[in-house]
Coordinates of C-alpha atoms in Angstrom, one line a residue:
S242 CA -113.2 -13.4 4.8
A243 CA -115.6 -15.0 7.3
D244 CA -116.3 -18.1 5.2
G245 CA -112.6 -18.9 4.9
E246 CA -111.9 -17.5 1.5
L247 CA -108.3 -16.2 1.1
V248 CA -108.2 -12.7 -0.3
Q249 CA -105.0 -11.7 -2.2
Y250 CA -103.9 -8.6 -4.0
H251 CA -102.1 -7.5 -7.1
Y252 CA -100.2 -4.3 -7.8
G253 CA -101.7 -1.5 -9.9
L254 CA -101.8 2.3 -10.4
K255 CA -103.8 2.8 -7.3
D256 CA -100.7 1.8 -5.3
L257 CA -99.3 5.2 -6.2
V258 CA -102.1 6.9 -4.2
T259 CA -101.6 4.6 -1.3
I260 CA -97.8 5.2 -1.3
L261 CA -98.4 9.0 -1.4
F262 CA -100.6 8.8 1.6
Y263 CA -98.1 6.8 3.6
V264 CA -95.3 9.2 2.6
F265 CA -97.1 11.9 4.6
I266 CA -97.5 9.4 7.5
A267 CA -93.8 8.7 7.4
I268 CA -93.0 12.4 7.5
I269 CA -95.2 12.9 10.6
L270 CA -93.6 9.9 12.3
H271 CA -90.1 11.2 11.4
A272 CA -91.0 14.5 13.1
V273 CA -92.3 12.8 16.2
V274 CA -89.1 10.7 16.6
Q275 CA -87.0 13.8 16.1
E276 CA -88.9 16.0 18.5
Y277 CA -89.6 13.7 21.4
A278 CA -86.5 11.5 21.3
L279 CA -83.5 12.7 19.3
D280 CA -83.6 16.4 20.1
K281 CA -83.8 15.7 23.9
I282 CA -80.8 13.4 23.7
N283 CA -78.9 16.0 21.6
R284 CA -79.4 18.7 24.1
R285 CA -77.8 16.5 26.8
L286 CA -74.9 15.4 24.7
H287 CA -73.9 18.9 23.3
L288 CA -72.6 17.5 20.0
S289 CA -71.0 19.5 17.3
K290 CA -72.9 20.3 14.1
V291 CA -71.3 17.5 12.1
K292 CA -72.0 14.9 14.9
H293 CA -75.4 16.4 15.4
S294 CA -76.4 15.6 11.8
K295 CA -74.9 12.1 11.9
F296 CA -76.6 11.4 15.2
N297 CA -80.0 12.4 13.8
E298 CA -79.5 10.3 10.7
S299 CA -78.5 7.2 12.7
G300 CA -81.3 7.7 15.3
Q301 CA -84.0 7.8 12.6
L302 CA -82.5 4.8 10.8
V303 CA -82.3 2.8 14.1
A304 CA -86.0 3.3 14.7
F305 CA -86.8 2.4 11.1
H306 CA -84.6 -0.6 10.8
L307 CA -85.7 -2.1 14.2
T308 CA -89.3 -1.7 13.2
S309 CA -88.7 -3.2 9.7
V310 CA -86.7 -6.2 11.1
I311 CA -89.5 -7.1 13.5
W312 CA -92.2 -6.6 11.0
C313 CA -90.4 -8.4 8.2
L314 CA -89.5 -11.3 10.5
Y315 CA -93.1 -11.6 11.5
V316 CA -94.2 -11.7 7.8
V317 CA -91.7 -14.3 6.7
V318 CA -92.5 -16.6 9.7
T319 CA -96.2 -16.4 9.4
E320 CA -96.2 -16.9 5.6
G321 CA -93.8 -19.9 6.0
Y322 CA -91.0 -18.6 3.8
I323 CA -88.3 -19.6 6.3
A324 CA -89.8 -23.0 7.2
N325 CA -90.1 -23.9 3.6
P326 CA -87.3 -22.3 1.5
R327 CA -88.7 -23.9 -1.7
S328 CA -91.6 -21.5 -1.5
L329 CA -89.2 -18.7 -2.6
W330 CA -89.3 -20.0 -6.2
E331 CA -92.2 -22.5 -6.3
N332 CA -95.2 -21.4 -8.3
Y333 CA -93.3 -18.4 -9.8
P334 CA -94.5 -15.8 -10.7
H335 CA -96.0 -14.8 -7.3
V336 CA -98.4 -12.3 -8.8
Y337 CA -101.0 -12.3 -6.1
L338 CA -99.8 -11.3 -2.6
P339 CA -101.2 -11.6 0.9
F340 CA -102.3 -8.3 2.5
Q341 CA -99.4 -8.1 4.9
V342 CA -96.8 -8.7 2.2
K343 CA -98.3 -6.0 -0.1
F344 CA -98.7 -3.6 2.8
F345 CA -95.1 -4.1 3.9
Y346 CA -93.8 -3.3 0.4
L347 CA -95.9 -0.2 0.0
C348 CA -94.8 1.1 3.4
Q349 CA -91.1 0.4 2.5
L350 CA -91.5 2.4 -0.7
A351 CA -93.2 5.2 1.1
Y352 CA -90.5 5.5 3.7
W353 CA -87.6 5.7 1.2
L354 CA -89.6 8.2 -0.9
H355 CA -90.2 10.4 2.2
A356 CA -86.4 10.5 2.8
L357 CA -86.1 12.8 -0.3
P358 CA -88.0 15.8 1.2
E359 CA -86.4 15.1 4.5
L360 CA -83.1 16.0 3.0
Y361 CA -84.4 19.6 2.9
F362 CA -86.3 19.5 6.1
Q363 CA -83.3 18.2 8.1
K364 CA -81.0 20.8 6.4
V365 CA -78.5 18.1 5.4
R366 CA -75.1 19.4 4.5
K367 CA -74.3 19.6 0.7
E368 CA -71.4 17.2 0.9
E369 CA -73.6 14.6 2.5
I370 CA -76.5 14.8 0.0
P371 CA -74.9 12.7 -2.8
R372 CA -74.2 9.8 -0.5
Q373 CA -77.7 9.8 0.9
L374 CA -79.3 10.2 -2.5
R375 CA -77.3 7.2 -3.7
C376 CA -78.5 5.1 -0.7
I377 CA -82.1 6.1 -1.2
A378 CA -82.0 5.3 -4.9
L379 CA -80.5 1.9 -4.3
Y380 CA -83.2 1.0 -1.8
L381 CA -86.0 2.3 -4.1
V382 CA -84.7 0.4 -7.1
H383 CA -84.3 -2.9 -5.3
I384 CA -87.6 -2.8 -3.4
A385 CA -89.6 -1.6 -6.4
G386 CA -87.9 -4.2 -8.6
A387 CA -88.8 -7.0 -6.3
Y388 CA -92.3 -5.8 -6.1
L389 CA -93.0 -5.2 -9.8
L390 CA -91.1 -8.3 -11.0
N391 CA -92.9 -10.6 -8.7
L392 CA -89.9 -11.6 -6.6
T393 CA -91.5 -10.4 -3.4
R394 CA -90.6 -13.5 -1.4
L395 CA -86.9 -13.4 -2.2
G396 CA -87.0 -9.6 -1.6
L397 CA -88.4 -10.1 1.9
I398 CA -85.5 -12.3 3.0
L399 CA -82.9 -10.0 1.5
L400 CA -84.4 -7.0 3.1
L401 CA -84.4 -8.8 6.5
L402 CA -80.7 -9.6 6.2
Q403 CA -79.8 -6.1 5.0
Y404 CA -81.8 -4.3 7.7
L405 CA -80.4 -6.5 10.4
A406 CA -76.8 -5.5 9.5
E407 CA -77.8 -1.8 9.1
F408 CA -79.5 -1.7 12.5
F409 CA -76.3 -2.8 14.3
F410 CA -74.2 -0.4 12.3
H411 CA -76.3 2.7 13.2
M412 CA -76.7 1.5 16.8
A413 CA -73.0 1.3 17.1
R414 CA -72.7 4.9 15.7
L415 CA -75.1 6.1 18.4
V416 CA -73.2 4.4 21.2
C417 CA -69.9 5.8 19.8
F418 CA -71.4 9.4 19.9
T419 CA -72.1 9.0 23.6
D420 CA -68.8 7.2 24.4
E421 CA -66.0 7.4 21.8
N422 CA -64.0 4.7 23.4
N423 CA -66.8 2.1 23.3
E424 CA -66.5 0.2 20.0
K425 CA -67.9 -3.1 21.1
L426 CA -71.0 -2.8 19.0
F427 CA -68.9 -2.1 15.9
N428 CA -67.3 -5.5 16.4
V429 CA -70.8 -7.0 16.7
W430 CA -71.8 -5.3 13.5
A431 CA -68.7 -6.6 11.7
V432 CA -69.7 -10.2 12.6
V433 CA -73.3 -9.7 11.6
F434 CA -72.3 -8.0 8.4
V435 CA -70.1 -10.9 7.3
V436 CA -72.8 -13.5 8.3
T437 CA -75.5 -11.6 6.4
R438 CA -73.3 -11.3 3.3
L439 CA -72.7 -15.1 3.3
F440 CA -76.4 -15.8 3.7
T441 CA -77.3 -13.3 0.9
L442 CA -74.8 -15.0 -1.5
T443 CA -76.1 -18.4 -0.6
L444 CA -79.6 -17.3 -1.1
Y445 CA -78.9 -15.9 -4.6
I446 CA -77.1 -19.1 -5.6
L447 CA -80.0 -21.3 -4.3
V448 CA -82.8 -19.3 -6.0
I449 CA -81.1 -18.3 -9.2
G450 CA -78.9 -21.3 -9.7
F451 CA -81.3 -24.1 -8.6
G452 CA -84.8 -22.7 -8.0
L453 CA -86.0 -20.6 -10.9
P454 CA -84.6 -23.0 -13.6
R455 CA -86.9 -25.7 -12.3
V456 CA -90.1 -23.7 -12.5
E457 CA -92.7 -25.5 -14.6
N458 CA -93.8 -22.5 -16.7
Q459 CA -90.7 -21.5 -18.7
A460 CA -92.4 -19.2 -21.2
L461 CA -92.1 -15.4 -21.4
E462 CA -95.5 -14.1 -20.3
P463 CA -95.2 -10.5 -19.1
E464 CA -99.0 -10.1 -19.0
R465 CA -99.0 -12.9 -16.4
G466 CA -96.0 -11.6 -14.5
N467 CA -93.5 -14.2 -15.8
F468 CA -90.3 -12.3 -16.6
F469 CA -87.4 -14.5 -15.7
S470 CA -88.0 -18.2 -15.7
F471 CA -87.3 -18.7 -19.4
L472 CA -84.0 -16.7 -19.1
F473 CA -82.8 -18.8 -16.1
N474 CA -83.4 -21.9 -18.1
N475 CA -80.4 -20.9 -20.2
I476 CA -77.3 -22.0 -18.4
L477 CA -75.1 -19.3 -19.9
F478 CA -77.4 -16.5 -18.8
R479 CA -77.7 -18.1 -15.3
M480 CA -74.0 -18.4 -14.8
S481 CA -73.5 -14.8 -16.0
V482 CA -76.0 -13.5 -13.4
L483 CA -74.4 -15.6 -10.7
L484 CA -71.0 -14.2 -11.7
L485 CA -72.3 -10.6 -11.5
V486 CA -73.8 -11.3 -8.1
C487 CA -70.6 -12.8 -6.8
L488 CA -68.5 -9.9 -8.1
F489 CA -70.9 -7.4 -6.5
Q490 CA -70.8 -9.2 -3.1
A491 CA -67.0 -9.4 -3.4
S492 CA -66.8 -5.7 -4.0
V493 CA -68.9 -5.1 -0.9
M494 CA -66.7 -7.3 1.2
W495 CA -63.6 -5.6 -0.1
R496 CA -64.9 -2.2 0.9
F497 CA -65.9 -3.6 4.3
I498 CA -62.4 -5.2 4.8
H499 CA -60.7 -1.9 3.8
F500 CA -62.9 0.0 6.3
Q501 CA -62.1 -2.4 9.1
L502 CA -58.3 -2.3 8.4
R503 CA -58.4 1.5 8.4
R504 CA -60.4 1.6 11.6
W505 CA -58.0 -0.9 13.3
R506 CA -55.0 1.0 12.0
E507 CA -56.4 4.3 13.4
Y508 CA -57.2 2.5 16.7
W509 CA -53.7 1.1 17.1
N510 CA -52.0 4.4 16.1
E511 CA -54.1 6.1 18.7
Q512 CA -53.2 3.6 21.4
S513 CA -49.5 3.7 20.5
S514 CA -49.5 7.5 20.6
R515 CA -51.1 7.4 24.0
K516 CA -48.5 5.0 25.3
R517 CA -45.7 7.2 23.9
A518 CA -47.2 10.3 25.5
A519 CA -47.5 8.4 28.9
A520 CA -43.9 7.2 28.7
A521 CA -42.6 10.6 27.8
A522 CA -44.5 12.1 30.7
A523 CA -43.1 9.5 33.1
T524 CA -39.6 10.1 31.8
K525 CA -39.9 13.8 32.2
Q526 CA -41.2 13.3 35.8
Q527 CA -38.2 11.2 36.7
A528 CA -35.7 13.5 35.0
K529 CA -36.9 16.6 36.9
P530 CA -34.2 17.6 39.5
L531 CA -35.1 17.7 43.1
K532 CA -33.9 20.6 45.3
R533 CA -32.3 19.4 48.5
D534 CA -30.7 21.4 51.3
S535 CA -27.4 20.3 52.8
G536 CA -29.0 20.7 56.2
Y537 CA -32.2 21.6 57.8
H538 CA -33.6 24.6 59.6
E539 CA -34.4 24.7 63.3
N540 CA -35.4 27.9 65.0
G541 CA -34.1 29.9 62.1
V542 CA -30.6 28.4 62.4
V543 CA -29.2 26.1 59.6
K544 CA -27.8 22.9 61.1
A545 CA -25.8 20.2 59.4
E546 CA -27.1 16.7 58.8
N547 CA -25.7 15.5 62.2
G548 CA -27.6 18.2 64.0
T549 CA -24.6 20.4 64.9
S550 CA -24.6 24.0 63.9
P551 CA -22.1 25.1 61.3
R552 CA -18.9 26.9 62.5
T553 CA -18.9 30.6 62.2
K554 CA -15.9 32.1 60.4
K555 CA -13.6 34.4 62.5
L556 CA -13.0 37.7 60.9
K557 CA -9.3 38.7 60.8
S558 CA -8.5 42.2 62.0
P559 CA -7.1 44.4 59.3

């Protein structure tokens, strides 16, 4: 306010009305991006139906992830969460939120909720619906969990890392649709994905293993938003949670390594098949017989190689 008082916010039932309002805003923005950007590019590329659907999905997510990364980075920098990592667990529970943190979470929930009716509006194929529903549900559970359990500061950093990796992945898909031989951005995404996984695991160990157990208030007080600190004071529970986190990150890395090995195997098989096809074509070209005349023609008369005309046979009289 004007006199310097800091206004902060808490979550409540009125958030549902706000989220519903921004769901409609997200649907409108989705239609604007589709109409004025993606449809125009699709008409130039002449993609198949399968690639057309994937192109629209990646195009929408590139716009969303880029906006979210810039917005989230601005929030964590201005709030000082990166400059002071101890603020991620100090004074837990973080019940009262600055306006920009609360607004960011409400907009994130609204976007992923708007993705549900978009499955119908975009006429997504039936075989693609389970995968997209699973992705939407995971984002909603994690974002709502961080918001309701007062882990908003940790959630912001994790969302920043996740959205950064997802942005490069979908950007690489868009480039691949325009030029199938251009896979440089996939290599960039692979590096960013590994780095973000390492940062995510380190952050979990730092906050869960060392931060939350040192919180002063270790009592269970749900009415005050304190849900976890007394649990993390128990070393057995803390080590169990860290073990689950490590196993989950290991499974993610295993799927990533399996995907990369399959992609490289397909790439090398394609390259070797191209080399074999080129070698076979060259061999066929060399083995093709060339028709040569024993002489050459001059004024309609066939002459030998030395330029003399061949002898004419004398016909014997019967």
